[in-house]
Tab-separated table of C-alpha atoms (C1' of nucleotides) in Angstrom:
chain	number	residue	atom	x	y	z
A	1	MET	CA	-84.662	128.191	-92.418
A	2	GLN	CA	-83.961	124.827	-90.898
A	3	LEU	CA	-84.043	123.523	-87.351
A	4	ASN	CA	-80.719	124.880	-86.242
A	5	GLU	CA	-81.465	128.341	-87.452
A	6	LEU	CA	-84.939	128.222	-85.963
A	7	SER	CA	-83.330	127.370	-82.663
A	8	ALA	CA	-80.835	130.188	-82.913
A	9	ARG	CA	-83.411	132.766	-83.877
A	10	SER	CA	-85.980	131.767	-81.299
A	11	GLY	CA	-83.594	131.159	-78.462
A	12	VAL	CA	-85.162	127.766	-77.896
A	13	SER	CA	-82.740	124.862	-77.835
A	14	ALA	CA	-82.852	122.429	-80.716
A	15	ALA	CA	-83.599	119.645	-78.261
A	16	SER	CA	-86.620	121.522	-76.964
A	17	ILE	CA	-87.853	122.187	-80.455
A	18	LYS	CA	-87.679	118.502	-81.168
A	19	TYR	CA	-89.571	117.925	-77.957
A	20	TYR	CA	-92.277	120.355	-78.995
A	21	LEU	CA	-92.491	118.658	-82.348
A	22	ARG	CA	-92.922	115.315	-80.630
A	23	GLU	CA	-95.607	116.729	-78.381
A	24	GLY	CA	-97.442	118.238	-81.285
A	25	LEU	CA	-97.104	121.840	-80.141
A	26	LEU	CA	-95.189	122.750	-83.238
A	27	GLN	CA	-96.166	121.703	-86.727
A	28	PRO	CA	-93.516	119.710	-88.590
A	29	GLY	CA	-91.542	121.770	-91.013
A	30	GLU	CA	-91.992	121.439	-94.712
A	31	ALA	CA	-89.967	118.368	-95.648
A	32	VAL	CA	-87.746	119.574	-98.433
A	33	THR	CA	-86.041	116.225	-98.605
A	34	ALA	CA	-86.112	113.263	-96.288
A	35	THR	CA	-83.527	114.744	-93.999
A	36	ARG	CA	-83.994	118.435	-94.597
A	37	ALA	CA	-86.965	120.401	-93.320
A	38	ARG	CA	-87.782	124.029	-93.802
A	39	TYR	CA	-89.359	126.185	-91.115
A	40	ASP	CA	-90.833	129.602	-91.635
A	41	ALA	CA	-91.904	132.679	-89.726
A	42	GLY	CA	-95.010	130.836	-88.585
A	43	HIS	CA	-92.881	128.414	-86.658
A	44	LEU	CA	-90.994	131.262	-85.094
A	45	ARG	CA	-94.290	132.817	-84.120
A	46	ARG	CA	-95.501	129.583	-82.651
A	47	LEU	CA	-92.375	129.205	-80.582
A	48	GLU	CA	-92.872	132.670	-79.196
A	49	LEU	CA	-96.432	131.721	-78.341
A	50	ILE	CA	-95.292	128.582	-76.578
A	51	GLN	CA	-92.699	130.532	-74.636
A	52	SER	CA	-95.281	133.056	-73.515
A	53	LEU	CA	-97.783	130.449	-72.471
A	54	ARG	CA	-95.145	128.517	-70.566
A	55	GLN	CA	-93.185	131.261	-68.897
A	56	ILE	CA	-95.655	134.071	-68.442
A	57	VAL	CA	-99.009	132.403	-68.156
A	58	GLY	CA	-97.580	129.241	-66.648
A	59	LEU	CA	-99.437	126.689	-68.721
A	60	GLY	CA	-98.296	123.095	-68.975
A	61	ILE	CA	-97.460	121.295	-72.178
A	62	GLU	CA	-100.764	119.490	-72.223
A	63	GLN	CA	-102.709	122.694	-71.812
A	64	ILE	CA	-100.789	124.393	-74.569
A	65	ARG	CA	-101.487	121.449	-76.802
A	66	ALA	CA	-105.187	121.763	-76.028
A	67	ILE	CA	-105.064	125.290	-77.402
A	68	VAL	CA	-102.827	124.907	-80.423
A	69	SER	CA	-104.475	121.705	-81.568
A	70	VAL	CA	-107.722	123.607	-81.933
A	71	ALA	CA	-105.915	126.392	-83.721
A	72	ASP	CA	-104.124	123.992	-86.045
A	73	GLY	CA	-107.356	122.134	-86.660
A	74	GLY	CA	-108.535	125.089	-88.638
A	75	ALA	CA	-111.188	126.173	-86.164
A	76	PRO	CA	-112.492	129.726	-86.493
A	77	ARG	CA	-110.740	132.390	-84.451
A	78	LEU	CA	-113.641	132.795	-82.079
A	79	GLU	CA	-113.628	129.145	-81.203
A	80	VAL	CA	-109.892	129.136	-80.642
A	81	LEU	CA	-110.180	132.079	-78.296
A	82	ALA	CA	-112.958	130.313	-76.452
A	83	THR	CA	-110.572	127.423	-75.953
A	84	VAL	CA	-107.946	129.791	-74.619
A	85	GLN	CA	-110.480	131.025	-72.108
A	86	ARG	CA	-111.425	127.530	-71.101
A	87	VAL	CA	-107.822	126.593	-70.447
A	88	VAL	CA	-106.801	129.760	-68.670
A	89	LEU	CA	-109.955	129.799	-66.557
A	90	ARG	CA	-109.275	126.536	-64.880
A	91	LEU	CA	-105.870	127.725	-63.902
A	92	GLY	CA	-106.703	127.554	-60.242
A	93	PRO	CA	-103.748	125.459	-59.054
A	94	HIS	CA	-104.256	121.872	-60.140
A	95	GLY	CA	-107.544	122.581	-61.882
A	96	GLU	CA	-110.207	123.374	-59.333
A	97	GLY	CA	-113.355	123.082	-61.313
A	98	THR	CA	-112.880	120.420	-63.893
A	99	ASN	CA	-116.593	120.123	-64.421
A	100	HIS	CA	-116.087	117.737	-67.318
A	101	GLY	CA	-119.020	115.510	-66.740
A	102	GLY	CA	-122.186	117.389	-67.122
A	103	GLY	CA	-124.534	117.890	-64.221
A	104	SER	CA	-123.107	120.300	-61.719
A	105	ARG	CA	-124.957	121.217	-58.571
A	106	ASP	CA	-128.313	121.631	-60.247
A	107	THR	CA	-129.484	121.390	-63.780
A	108	HIS	CA	-130.136	125.138	-63.910
A	109	GLY	CA	-132.139	124.500	-67.007
A	110	ALA	CA	-135.353	125.798	-65.532
A	111	GLY	CA	-134.076	129.335	-65.223
A	112	HIS	CA	-133.358	129.081	-61.517
A	113	ALA	CA	-131.279	131.664	-59.745
A	114	ARG	CA	-127.538	131.379	-60.193
A	115	PRO	CA	-124.877	133.298	-58.308
A	116	GLY	CA	-123.851	135.285	-61.338
A	117	ASP	CA	-127.310	136.483	-62.313
A	118	ALA	CA	-126.897	139.817	-60.604
A	119	VAL	CA	-123.727	140.677	-62.471
A	120	VAL	CA	-125.048	139.558	-65.805
A	121	GLN	CA	-128.149	141.666	-65.460
A	122	LEU	CA	-126.192	144.605	-64.151
A	123	ARG	CA	-124.015	144.635	-67.249
A	124	GLY	CA	-126.673	143.608	-69.675
A	125	TRP	CA	-124.538	140.691	-70.760
A	126	PRO	CA	-126.370	137.992	-72.690
A	127	ASP	CA	-127.659	135.394	-70.280
A	128	GLU	CA	-126.379	132.375	-72.080
A	129	GLU	CA	-124.930	129.112	-70.981
A	130	SER	CA	-121.181	129.149	-71.381
A	131	ASP	CA	-117.986	127.935	-69.792
A	132	ALA	CA	-117.232	131.418	-68.597
A	133	ARG	CA	-120.660	131.702	-67.033
A	134	ASN	CA	-120.285	128.389	-65.282
A	135	ALA	CA	-116.846	129.328	-64.079
A	136	LEU	CA	-118.178	132.574	-62.682
A	137	ASP	CA	-121.009	130.858	-60.878
A	138	ALA	CA	-118.619	128.312	-59.449
A	139	GLN	CA	-116.224	131.008	-58.315
A	140	LEU	CA	-118.943	133.041	-56.631
A	141	ALA	CA	-120.287	129.948	-54.922
A	142	LEU	CA	-116.818	129.008	-53.769
A	143	MET	CA	-116.137	132.437	-52.366
A	144	GLU	CA	-119.390	132.447	-50.517
A	145	ARG	CA	-118.614	129.041	-49.094
A	146	LEU	CA	-115.241	130.292	-47.940
A	147	GLY	CA	-116.850	133.265	-46.287
A	148	ILE	CA	-115.253	135.848	-48.529
A	149	PRO	CA	-117.598	138.813	-48.629
A	150	LEU	CA	-118.616	140.303	-51.940
A	151	SER	CA	-120.732	143.395	-52.106
A	152	THR	CA	-122.704	144.474	-55.130
A	153	GLU	CA	-120.499	147.531	-55.162
A	154	ILE	CA	-117.405	145.437	-55.695
A	155	LEU	CA	-118.954	143.241	-58.329
A	156	ASP	CA	-120.074	146.400	-60.042
A	157	ALA	CA	-116.589	147.828	-60.089
A	158	TYR	CA	-115.012	144.562	-61.220
A	159	SER	CA	-117.488	143.850	-63.953
A	160	GLY	CA	-117.441	147.437	-65.149
A	161	ALA	CA	-113.699	147.334	-65.572
A	162	MET	CA	-113.886	143.948	-67.243
A	163	ASP	CA	-116.552	145.164	-69.599
A	164	THR	CA	-114.314	147.985	-70.704
A	165	ILE	CA	-111.299	145.769	-71.089
A	166	ALA	CA	-113.178	143.107	-72.984
A	167	GLY	CA	-114.047	145.658	-75.611
A	168	LEU	CA	-110.427	146.674	-75.983
A	169	ASP	CA	-109.281	143.071	-76.017
A	170	LEU	CA	-111.648	142.271	-78.805
A	171	GLN	CA	-110.118	145.026	-80.869
A	172	LEU	CA	-106.622	143.839	-80.055
A	173	THR	CA	-107.259	140.245	-80.895
A	174	ALA	CA	-109.177	141.161	-84.009
A	175	ALA	CA	-106.253	143.280	-85.085
A	176	ALA	CA	-103.733	140.536	-84.453
A	177	ALA	CA	-101.881	139.613	-87.598
A	178	SER	CA	-101.936	135.905	-86.944
A	179	LEU	CA	-104.044	133.512	-84.985
A	180	ASP	CA	-101.065	132.663	-82.817
A	181	GLN	CA	-100.630	136.294	-82.015
A	182	ALA	CA	-104.287	136.614	-81.120
A	183	ILE	CA	-103.942	133.675	-78.759
A	184	GLN	CA	-100.895	135.189	-77.178
A	185	THR	CA	-102.557	138.556	-76.775
A	186	ALA	CA	-105.612	137.015	-75.193
A	187	ALA	CA	-103.857	134.654	-72.817
A	188	VAL	CA	-101.165	137.054	-71.725
A	189	GLY	CA	-103.696	139.854	-71.359
A	190	MET	CA	-105.945	137.837	-69.088
A	191	HIS	CA	-103.044	136.839	-66.944
A	192	MET	CA	-101.612	140.316	-66.724
A	193	HIS	CA	-104.892	141.843	-65.624
A	194	SER	CA	-105.321	139.229	-62.978
A	195	GLN	CA	-101.806	139.914	-61.738
A	196	LEU	CA	-102.330	143.644	-61.815
A	197	LEU	CA	-105.343	143.253	-59.594
A	198	LEU	CA	-103.317	141.216	-57.148
A	199	LYS	CA	-100.742	143.953	-56.937
A	200	LEU	CA	-103.284	146.700	-56.532
A	201	LEU	CA	-104.968	144.715	-53.808
A	202	ALA	CA	-101.696	144.319	-51.997
A	203	LEU	CA	-101.007	148.023	-52.173
A	204	ALA	CA	-104.524	148.852	-51.046
A	205	GLN	CA	-104.172	146.490	-48.117
A	206	ALA	CA	-100.846	147.963	-47.191
A	207	SER	CA	-102.329	151.435	-47.347
A	208	HIS	CA	-105.255	150.544	-45.144
A	209	ALA	CA	-102.957	148.831	-42.715
A	210	ILE	CA	-100.809	151.949	-42.507
A	211	TRP	CA	-103.828	154.123	-41.913
A	212	ARG	CA	-105.095	151.842	-39.237
A	213	PHE	CA	-101.961	151.139	-37.313
A	214	GLU	CA	-100.007	154.277	-37.832
A	215	GLY	CA	-102.491	156.899	-36.971
A	216	ARG	CA	-104.908	157.180	-39.908
A	217	ALA	CA	-103.365	160.168	-41.674
B	1	MET	CA	-103.921	114.058	-29.438
B	2	GLN	CA	-100.959	112.301	-30.971
B	3	LEU	CA	-99.660	112.007	-34.491
B	4	ASN	CA	-102.034	109.320	-35.664
B	5	GLU	CA	-105.079	111.130	-34.437
B	6	LEU	CA	-103.829	114.394	-35.885
B	7	SER	CA	-103.532	112.623	-39.192
B	8	ALA	CA	-107.021	111.162	-38.983
B	9	ARG	CA	-108.622	114.429	-37.982
B	10	SER	CA	-106.828	116.574	-40.518
B	11	GLY	CA	-107.023	114.150	-43.388
B	12	VAL	CA	-103.286	114.562	-43.947
B	13	SER	CA	-101.330	111.322	-44.029
B	14	ALA	CA	-99.000	110.601	-41.159
B	15	ALA	CA	-96.117	110.439	-43.606
B	16	SER	CA	-96.898	113.932	-44.866
B	17	ILE	CA	-97.162	115.263	-41.357
B	18	LYS	CA	-93.716	113.888	-40.642
B	19	TYR	CA	-92.552	115.537	-43.822
B	20	TYR	CA	-93.995	118.874	-42.756
B	21	LEU	CA	-92.316	118.476	-39.398
B	22	ARG	CA	-89.013	117.827	-41.110
B	23	GLU	CA	-89.494	120.843	-43.321
B	24	GLY	CA	-90.324	123.042	-40.394
B	25	LEU	CA	-93.841	123.906	-41.521
B	26	LEU	CA	-95.330	122.332	-38.460
B	27	GLN	CA	-94.033	122.882	-34.958
B	28	PRO	CA	-93.019	119.707	-33.113
B	29	GLY	CA	-95.631	118.479	-30.699
B	30	GLU	CA	-95.189	118.740	-27.002
B	31	ALA	CA	-92.967	115.819	-26.102
B	32	VAL	CA	-94.833	114.074	-23.327
B	33	THR	CA	-92.202	111.378	-23.156
B	34	ALA	CA	-89.373	110.478	-25.472
B	35	THR	CA	-91.647	108.542	-27.797
B	36	ARG	CA	-94.957	110.215	-27.220
B	37	ALA	CA	-95.838	113.670	-28.444
B	38	ARG	CA	-98.997	115.608	-27.979
B	39	TYR	CA	-100.507	117.839	-30.652
B	40	ASP	CA	-103.251	120.329	-30.113
B	41	ALA	CA	-105.818	122.369	-31.999
B	42	GLY	CA	-103.070	124.717	-33.119
B	43	HIS	CA	-101.436	121.954	-35.070
B	44	LEU	CA	-104.730	121.089	-36.668
B	45	ARG	CA	-105.144	124.733	-37.606
B	46	ARG	CA	-101.675	124.852	-39.072
B	47	LEU	CA	-102.328	121.795	-41.167
B	48	GLU	CA	-105.459	123.402	-42.543
B	49	LEU	CA	-103.416	126.472	-43.358
B	50	ILE	CA	-100.795	124.395	-45.129
B	51	GLN	CA	-103.454	122.589	-47.112
B	52	SER	CA	-105.022	125.862	-48.195
B	53	LEU	CA	-101.743	127.411	-49.218
B	54	ARG	CA	-100.748	124.300	-51.146
B	55	GLN	CA	-103.978	123.335	-52.839
B	56	ILE	CA	-105.852	126.595	-53.251
B	57	VAL	CA	-103.183	129.241	-53.513
B	58	GLY	CA	-100.635	126.886	-55.036
B	59	LEU	CA	-97.647	127.809	-52.934
B	60	GLY	CA	-94.598	125.579	-52.671
B	61	ILE	CA	-93.173	124.181	-49.480
B	62	GLU	CA	-90.417	126.751	-49.383
B	63	GLN	CA	-92.834	129.618	-49.796
B	64	ILE	CA	-95.062	128.294	-47.070
B	65	ARG	CA	-92.057	127.984	-44.834
B	66	ALA	CA	-91.175	131.600	-45.538
B	67	ILE	CA	-94.563	132.598	-44.181
B	68	VAL	CA	-94.916	130.329	-41.184
B	69	SER	CA	-91.376	130.850	-40.014
B	70	VAL	CA	-92.131	134.535	-39.625
B	71	ALA	CA	-95.353	133.685	-37.859
B	72	ASP	CA	-93.658	131.204	-35.556
B	73	GLY	CA	-90.880	133.648	-34.898
B	74	GLY	CA	-93.309	135.710	-32.920
B	75	ALA	CA	-93.474	138.589	-35.364
B	76	PRO	CA	-96.409	140.971	-35.022
B	77	ARG	CA	-99.485	140.184	-37.087
B	78	LEU	CA	-98.920	143.089	-39.420
B	79	GLU	CA	-95.460	141.912	-40.307
B	80	VAL	CA	-96.660	138.375	-40.912
B	81	LEU	CA	-99.350	139.614	-43.257
B	82	ALA	CA	-96.783	141.700	-45.074
B	83	THR	CA	-94.807	138.515	-45.613
B	84	VAL	CA	-97.897	136.800	-46.960
B	85	GLN	CA	-98.247	139.624	-49.451
B	86	ARG	CA	-94.632	139.421	-50.445
B	87	VAL	CA	-94.903	135.717	-51.142
B	88	VAL	CA	-98.227	135.789	-52.939
B	89	LEU	CA	-97.234	138.816	-55.009
B	90	ARG	CA	-94.354	137.132	-56.723
B	91	LEU	CA	-96.593	134.302	-57.708
B	92	GLY	CA	-96.254	135.106	-61.368
B	93	PRO	CA	-95.182	131.703	-62.706
B	94	HIS	CA	-91.596	131.010	-61.719
B	95	GLY	CA	-91.210	134.255	-59.828
B	96	GLU	CA	-91.138	137.087	-62.323
B	97	GLY	CA	-89.878	139.931	-60.233
B	98	THR	CA	-87.512	138.593	-57.663
B	99	ASN	CA	-86.053	142.004	-57.038
B	100	HIS	CA	-84.001	140.728	-54.133
B	101	GLY	CA	-80.975	142.828	-54.578
B	102	GLY	CA	-81.758	146.422	-54.147
B	103	GLY	CA	-81.503	148.844	-57.017
B	104	SER	CA	-84.179	148.273	-59.596
B	105	ARG	CA	-84.365	150.339	-62.780
B	106	ASP	CA	-83.644	153.625	-61.087
B	107	THR	CA	-83.115	154.572	-57.525
B	108	HIS	CA	-86.383	156.511	-57.493
B	109	GLY	CA	-85.180	158.184	-54.384
B	110	ALA	CA	-85.365	161.613	-55.940
B	111	GLY	CA	-89.131	161.542	-56.259
B	112	HIS	CA	-89.109	160.753	-59.933
B	113	ALA	CA	-92.234	159.642	-61.700
B	114	ARG	CA	-93.155	155.995	-61.281
B	115	PRO	CA	-95.836	154.134	-63.169
B	116	GLY	CA	-98.040	153.746	-60.133
B	117	ASP	CA	-98.056	157.398	-59.135
B	118	ALA	CA	-101.371	158.117	-60.814
B	119	VAL	CA	-103.184	155.365	-58.972
B	120	VAL	CA	-101.680	156.211	-55.630
B	121	GLN	CA	-102.668	159.830	-55.930
B	122	LEU	CA	-106.093	158.952	-57.223
B	123	ARG	CA	-106.806	156.851	-54.159
B	124	GLY	CA	-104.968	159.018	-51.720
B	125	TRP	CA	-102.880	156.058	-50.671
B	126	PRO	CA	-99.723	156.889	-48.754
B	127	ASP	CA	-96.872	157.297	-51.180
B	128	GLU	CA	-94.420	155.072	-49.402
B	129	GLU	CA	-91.796	152.684	-50.550
B	130	SER	CA	-93.061	149.149	-50.166
B	131	ASP	CA	-92.937	145.749	-51.776
B	132	ALA	CA	-96.490	146.180	-52.950
B	133	ARG	CA	-95.644	149.507	-54.509
B	134	ASN	CA	-92.642	148.106	-56.281
B	135	ALA	CA	-94.652	145.169	-57.498
B	136	LEU	CA	-97.295	147.495	-58.867
B	137	ASP	CA	-94.764	149.640	-60.659
B	138	ALA	CA	-93.147	146.574	-62.141
B	139	GLN	CA	-96.468	145.182	-63.271
B	140	LEU	CA	-97.519	148.445	-64.910
B	141	ALA	CA	-94.181	148.730	-66.649
B	142	LEU	CA	-94.424	145.144	-67.826
B	143	MET	CA	-97.907	145.626	-69.211
B	144	GLU	CA	-96.874	148.731	-71.025
B	145	ARG	CA	-93.909	146.903	-72.485
B	146	LEU	CA	-96.199	144.127	-73.656
B	147	GLY	CA	-98.498	146.616	-75.270
B	148	ILE	CA	-101.455	145.923	-73.019
B	149	PRO	CA	-103.508	149.109	-72.888
B	150	LEU	CA	-104.544	150.520	-69.536
B	151	SER	CA	-106.798	153.514	-69.329
B	152	THR	CA	-107.155	155.692	-66.282
B	153	GLU	CA	-110.746	154.601	-66.229
B	154	ILE	CA	-109.771	150.992	-65.749
B	155	LEU	CA	-107.178	151.722	-63.132
B	156	ASP	CA	-109.790	153.782	-61.362
B	157	ALA	CA	-112.270	150.932	-61.352
B	158	TYR	CA	-109.670	148.388	-60.243
B	159	SER	CA	-108.190	150.475	-57.504
B	160	GLY	CA	-111.604	151.566	-56.285
B	161	ALA	CA	-112.689	147.978	-55.898
B	162	MET	CA	-109.417	147.068	-54.249
B	163	ASP	CA	-109.708	149.954	-51.854
B	164	THR	CA	-113.096	148.710	-50.752
B	165	ILE	CA	-111.956	145.153	-50.421
B	166	ALA	CA	-108.838	146.044	-48.515
B	167	GLY	CA	-110.983	147.670	-45.876
B	168	LEU	CA	-113.089	144.561	-45.542
B	169	ASP	CA	-110.044	142.326	-45.513
B	170	LEU	CA	-108.517	144.276	-42.715
B	171	GLN	CA	-111.617	143.694	-40.648
B	172	LEU	CA	-111.620	140.018	-41.498
B	173	THR	CA	-108.008	139.431	-40.665
B	174	ALA	CA	-108.244	141.534	-37.532
B	175	ALA	CA	-111.214	139.432	-36.487
B	176	ALA	CA	-109.429	136.149	-37.158
B	177	ALA	CA	-109.173	134.058	-34.039
B	178	SER	CA	-105.634	132.934	-34.687
B	179	LEU	CA	-102.683	134.184	-36.625
B	180	ASP	CA	-102.824	131.108	-38.820
B	181	GLN	CA	-106.403	131.859	-39.627
B	182	ALA	CA	-105.532	135.445	-40.476
B	183	ILE	CA	-102.856	134.198	-42.858
B	184	GLN	CA	-105.258	131.808	-44.470
B	185	THR	CA	-107.924	134.477	-44.841
B	186	ALA	CA	-105.487	136.892	-46.407
B	187	ALA	CA	-103.814	134.489	-48.798
B	188	VAL	CA	-106.952	132.721	-49.916
B	189	GLY	CA	-108.786	136.004	-50.235
B	190	MET	CA	-106.167	137.529	-52.503
B	191	HIS	CA	-106.161	134.481	-54.666
B	192	MET	CA	-109.912	134.248	-54.881
B	193	HIS	CA	-110.314	137.859	-55.931
B	194	SER	CA	-107.728	137.451	-58.610
B	195	GLN	CA	-109.514	134.369	-59.862
B	196	LEU	CA	-112.875	136.068	-59.738
B	197	LEU	CA	-111.561	138.810	-61.938
B	198	LEU	CA	-110.322	136.269	-64.422
B	199	LYS	CA	-113.729	134.713	-64.620
B	200	LEU	CA	-115.504	138.013	-64.986
B	201	LEU	CA	-113.116	138.990	-67.732
B	202	ALA	CA	-113.816	135.776	-69.554
B	203	LEU	CA	-117.530	136.316	-69.334
B	204	ALA	CA	-117.195	139.912	-70.448
B	205	GLN	CA	-115.093	138.849	-73.413
B	206	ALA	CA	-117.573	136.174	-74.330
B	207	SER	CA	-120.372	138.694	-74.139
B	208	HIS	CA	-118.604	141.196	-76.334
B	209	ALA	CA	-117.762	138.480	-78.794
B	210	ILE	CA	-121.389	137.452	-78.974
B	211	TRP	CA	-122.468	141.011	-79.548
B	212	ARG	CA	-119.941	141.484	-82.238
B	213	PHE	CA	-120.279	138.286	-84.140
B	214	GLU	CA	-123.882	137.448	-83.639
B	215	GLY	CA	-125.586	140.652	-84.467
B	216	ARG	CA	-125.038	142.990	-81.551
B	217	ALA	CA	-128.374	142.488	-79.800
C	1	DA	C1'	-66.207	111.021	-100.081
C	2	DG	C1'	-67.276	113.045	-95.986
C	3	DG	C1'	-69.019	116.123	-92.640
C	4	DA	C1'	-73.410	117.988	-91.473
C	5	DT	C1'	-78.383	117.397	-90.774
C	6	DA	C1'	-83.453	115.848	-89.704
C	7	DG	C1'	-85.997	113.418	-87.144
C	8	DG	C1'	-87.008	109.182	-84.440
C	9	DA	C1'	-86.201	106.447	-80.336
C	10	DT	C1'	-84.773	106.161	-75.765
C	11	DA	C1'	-82.942	107.214	-71.546
C	12	DG	C1'	-81.410	110.437	-68.202
C	13	DT	C1'	-81.705	114.909	-65.321
C	14	DG	C1'	-83.302	118.101	-62.005
C	15	DC	C1'	-86.894	119.573	-59.419
C	16	DT	C1'	-90.804	119.067	-56.212
C	17	DC	C1'	-93.865	116.796	-53.165
C	18	DC	C1'	-94.710	113.458	-51.176
C	19	DT	C1'	-94.835	108.060	-49.694
C	20	DA	C1'	-92.834	103.864	-47.967
C	21	DT	C1'	-89.671	101.302	-45.398
C	22	DC	C1'	-86.759	100.574	-41.779
C	23	DC	C1'	-84.864	101.581	-37.433
C	24	DT	C1'	-84.331	102.486	-32.436
C	25	DA	C1'	-85.839	103.573	-28.083
C	26	DA	C1'	-89.390	103.802	-25.240
C	27	DA	C1'	-94.323	103.417	-23.572
C	28	DG	C1'	-98.624	101.528	-22.252
C	29	DG	C1'	-101.822	97.858	-21.716
C	30	DC	C1'	-102.588	93.339	-20.100
D	1	DG	C1'	-92.711	91.323	-17.658
D	2	DC	C1'	-93.985	91.024	-22.336
D	3	DC	C1'	-95.779	92.467	-26.564
D	4	DT	C1'	-97.842	95.672	-29.448
D	5	DT	C1'	-97.884	100.424	-30.533
D	6	DT	C1'	-95.740	104.722	-31.073
D	7	DA	C1'	-92.519	108.901	-32.143
D	8	DG	C1'	-89.382	110.527	-34.720
D	9	DG	C1'	-85.119	110.148	-37.492
D	10	DA	C1'	-82.864	108.468	-41.634
D	11	DT	C1'	-83.104	107.060	-46.146
D	12	DA	C1'	-84.827	105.610	-50.313
D	13	DG	C1'	-88.393	105.263	-53.683
D	14	DG	C1'	-91.837	107.131	-56.769
D	15	DA	C1'	-94.654	110.029	-59.641
D	16	DG	C1'	-95.161	114.043	-62.586
D	17	DC	C1'	-93.192	117.488	-65.367
D	18	DA	C1'	-90.228	119.791	-68.739
D	19	DC	C1'	-86.736	119.284	-70.669
D	20	DT	C1'	-81.847	117.455	-72.200
D	21	DA	C1'	-78.569	114.319	-73.985
D	22	DT	C1'	-77.159	110.480	-76.659
D	23	DC	C1'	-77.397	107.527	-80.318
D	24	DC	C1'	-79.012	106.130	-84.716
D	25	DT	C1'	-79.906	106.004	-89.635
D	26	DA	C1'	-80.920	107.810	-93.853
D	27	DT	C1'	-79.932	111.182	-96.274
D	28	DC	C1'	-78.082	115.680	-98.256
D	29	DC	C1'	-74.721	119.325	-99.787
D	30	DT	C1'	-70.325	120.208	-101.508
DNA sequence: AGGATAGGATAGTGCTCCTATCCTAAAGGC
DNA sequence: GCCTTTAGGATAGGAGCACTATCCTATCCT
């Protein structure tokens, strides 16, 4: 199929496809001749991925490029998914914890206490240095600084649910037919769970408010 | 204090303060004379609120206005917080479920099954029509459509945690000195929990991946 | 031969959140 | 009384982002 057909089938305008090509989100098609290029199902898949990351997850072009460039670079699936995590994690509007220098608050090399230690031990997760671990520590520190209370009970419930989901996610992403699909599954899944929590919280708050102000049924 | 001092103390540029005044996010100061206006601690508080909603929660000017206009309209605290929920809930990039017409998929007036029924009954939450409830139903339906698996176990863990947190939140917002502070507490809190979950999920996924690919310690 | 096509370059659009400039009328300090 | 400062209104400019539109040339297919 060539550009026009790719556009028609994907629902993405030809102009946008050209834009994505320019930005390196989409691999150039196979150049049949100098002015004819052929695109395949992989390109269709990639466009669907881009659409999902843009419209559902809300990533910017640069962030999408950060992900797909790793994928297109032939990196192993695990590494690509780690990149997805890294990008989606710093999705706090405008990029809260860039952390791209090195030394954060302390070197934490000497096995000192970190905010996330309790959770990690509770779940028996490997106590390794990782972006996710750093992000968690930063988040817990931030919440404490903002005076948002967090009981062990809550962290237990959260991490328990996440532990369960992570296992399922691993199966899903492992079962994904293509790398692009695995990326999409991972990114969309993370976002959806986060959104689900938001909605449950809202309903819980509404329920408590009703109980409190309308006579605690 | 007058505009310049308000700017210095809040760290918001005078130009931005004027902008917020124009946009109706900030109440005009008390006009001492025709060219002198006095601002008080309330204005400082409001600016802090605006900053939080912009930079942490990532709301747009229009969304912030939707919240503060209700607050400034003298609505009761409960109603203001409901507005906060409404705004933060449809924060799915670009506003997934606008729902601002009326009839969604079915009228669900006849007590038909809705996706969120199980959770509501599990928690004993009041089974009332509400924005939060609609948002939850929509989210569950969306996740099912996307093929994201959700076990009862997970919903149990999520909703249990949310139930606990909602109780705490209610205390926090009830204890807030000002309405603006209550708004800030609620909005920032919702966002922070959602972000925390994201980070825990990432760590859980990383842990499972390590187990799976590096010899399941 | 001639209309269609790929892909490159370039500029424009629409949106949002400011930021800067200018203006007028009026204070307040000296 | 004069001169700087100020409020607040109007208006324009600017930066970032994700496109979108136009034009171009070298092809290709028929």
